[in-house]
Amino acid sequence: HIQRGDIYEVNYCTAFKAEVGALHSPALFEKMASRTEAPFSTYLKLNQHELLCTSPERYFSKKGQRILSQPIKGTNRRVSNNRAAMASLKESEKERAENVMIVDLVRNDLSRVATKGSVQVSELYGTYAFKNVNQLISTVEANITPNIGFWELFGATFPMGSMTGAPKVSAMQLAEQYEKTAREIYSGTVGYTTPEGDADFNVVIRSVAINRNTGVATTHVGGAITILSDPQQEYEECLLKAESMFDSAR
């Protein structure tokens, strides 16, 4: 599909499942959070469903008429000599290509709800070290057109580009065709709004979804596939992303 030009990039995801038994989910979440110190972590319980999420990624924040989105594309392991690892991440042709494709997609999405000429990339290829991984994060900002509400914001930008690929609709269709497990809450969002109309929402990644009705816990992981991707490296990156969940559950 990539070689014949159907898409440029697709975020392909897979799932790991396990029986939960008598798992104490708040304790598991605390372990996951301490291993990652991710800024957009959340624990959510709705009836028989629980979400344990240690996300490093912001979907969007809104303050007044200003909106900001911070897509992540590009991951490697944090190591003792981390300066070299971060430099390697930032200089990687493959990681930069993944990142800029999604930045362009996010710019296009935001332009649908932004005032003319206000969409800008305030940071491209920013490298950030978290407790267990390094990430390549870009920041796209815009001024929202007056009288645009949250439903219009979600309608223009969801699902977030970092979890789909480009072009968005074609990538979503191929992901649905080839992924073997429904994503459900994974690659969705959790956040809040204020009475003043401000908001902050994450991207649901690095997470465990528990269904107490079935007694099953599901962890999804994924990565961007481009023409430069190496299958073994992509698989190893998925395992790296899942590591904090697996280690916490042991």
Tab-separated table of C-alpha atoms in Angstrom, residues 43-141:
chain	number	residue	atom	x	y	z
A	43	TYR	CA	-6.804	6.164	36.154
A	44	LEU	CA	-10.440	5.903	35.128
A	45	LYS	CA	-13.125	3.535	36.438
A	46	LEU	CA	-16.559	3.354	34.847
A	47	ASN	CA	-18.725	0.541	36.193
A	48	GLN	CA	-16.979	-2.711	35.186
A	49	HIS	CA	-14.370	-1.033	32.999
A	50	GLU	CA	-11.054	0.443	34.135
A	51	LEU	CA	-8.373	2.353	32.268
A	52	LEU	CA	-4.801	2.546	33.560
A	53	CYS	CA	-3.017	5.000	31.291
A	54	THR	CA	0.533	6.376	31.519
A	55	SER	CA	0.528	8.532	28.424
A	56	PRO	CA	3.339	10.943	27.534
A	57	GLU	CA	1.277	12.509	24.738
A	58	ARG	CA	-1.046	15.497	24.666
A	59	TYR	CA	-3.861	15.391	22.109
A	60	PHE	CA	-4.743	19.042	22.528
A	61	SER	CA	-5.026	21.748	25.123
A	62	LYS	CA	-7.203	24.834	24.827
A	63	LYS	CA	-6.825	28.066	26.728
A	64	GLY	CA	-9.099	30.861	25.661
A	65	GLN	CA	-9.087	30.834	21.861
A	66	ARG	CA	-5.624	29.251	21.660
A	67	ILE	CA	-5.289	25.540	20.861
A	68	LEU	CA	-2.106	23.485	21.055
A	69	SER	CA	-1.450	19.924	19.873
A	70	GLN	CA	1.725	17.911	20.553
A	71	PRO	CA	1.950	14.779	18.385
A	72	ILE	CA	4.572	12.177	19.258
A	73	LYS	CA	6.328	10.246	16.540
A	74	GLY	CA	9.760	8.839	17.339
A	75	THR	CA	10.777	6.649	20.275
A	76	ASN	CA	13.929	5.083	21.652
A	77	ARG	CA	15.086	3.724	24.990
A	78	ARG	CA	16.435	6.027	27.676
A	79	VAL	CA	19.938	4.885	28.631
A	80	SER	CA	22.699	5.965	30.996
A	81	ASN	CA	24.443	7.935	28.237
A	82	ASN	CA	21.151	9.496	27.266
A	83	ARG	CA	22.470	12.578	25.517
A	84	ALA	CA	23.771	10.382	22.700
A	85	ALA	CA	20.483	8.457	22.550
A	86	MET	CA	18.491	11.681	22.283
A	87	ALA	CA	20.780	12.992	19.556
A	88	SER	CA	20.403	9.727	17.652
A	89	LEU	CA	16.613	10.002	17.891
A	90	LYS	CA	16.548	13.585	16.654
A	91	GLU	CA	18.934	12.890	13.770
A	92	SER	CA	17.170	9.727	12.553
A	93	GLU	CA	15.893	10.209	9.006
A	94	LYS	CA	13.151	7.650	9.599
A	95	GLU	CA	11.912	9.184	12.870
A	96	ARG	CA	11.952	12.708	11.449
A	97	ALA	CA	9.996	11.560	8.395
A	98	GLU	CA	7.373	9.902	10.624
A	99	ASN	CA	7.107	13.015	12.749
A	100	VAL	CA	6.836	15.631	10.018
A	101	MET	CA	4.152	13.679	8.131
A	102	ILE	CA	1.943	13.766	11.213
A	103	VAL	CA	2.779	17.407	11.905
A	104	ASP	CA	1.517	18.267	8.420
A	105	LEU	CA	-1.650	16.257	9.087
A	106	VAL	CA	-2.248	18.026	12.418
A	107	ARG	CA	-1.695	21.407	10.761
A	108	ASN	CA	-4.305	20.516	8.172
A	109	ASP	CA	-6.771	19.318	10.829
A	110	LEU	CA	-6.378	22.464	12.922
A	111	SER	CA	-6.750	24.710	9.878
A	112	ARG	CA	-10.370	23.558	9.657
A	113	VAL	CA	-11.212	25.284	12.958
A	114	ALA	CA	-8.531	27.997	13.065
A	115	THR	CA	-8.509	31.613	11.996
A	116	LYS	CA	-6.811	32.146	8.663
A	117	GLY	CA	-3.022	32.121	8.834
A	118	SER	CA	-2.850	31.338	12.572
A	119	VAL	CA	-1.664	27.708	12.389
A	120	GLN	CA	2.020	27.472	13.212
A	121	VAL	CA	4.583	24.854	14.218
A	122	SER	CA	6.183	26.320	17.330
A	123	GLU	CA	8.497	23.323	17.830
A	124	LEU	CA	9.577	20.684	15.313
A	125	TYR	CA	11.455	17.530	16.373
A	126	GLY	CA	11.666	18.408	20.062
A	127	THR	CA	13.458	15.653	21.992
A	128	TYR	CA	12.131	14.874	25.467
A	129	ALA	CA	13.455	12.372	27.994
A	130	PHE	CA	10.960	10.511	30.146
A	131	LYS	CA	11.865	8.038	32.860
A	132	ASN	CA	11.969	5.025	30.529
A	133	VAL	CA	11.975	6.353	26.952
A	134	ASN	CA	12.940	9.322	24.796
A	135	GLN	CA	10.317	10.846	22.511
A	136	LEU	CA	10.321	13.090	19.453
A	137	ILE	CA	7.548	15.632	20.007
A	138	SER	CA	6.423	18.520	17.838
A	139	THR	CA	4.067	21.328	18.814
A	140	VAL	CA	1.407	22.831	16.557
A	141	GLU	CA	-0.614	25.857	17.674
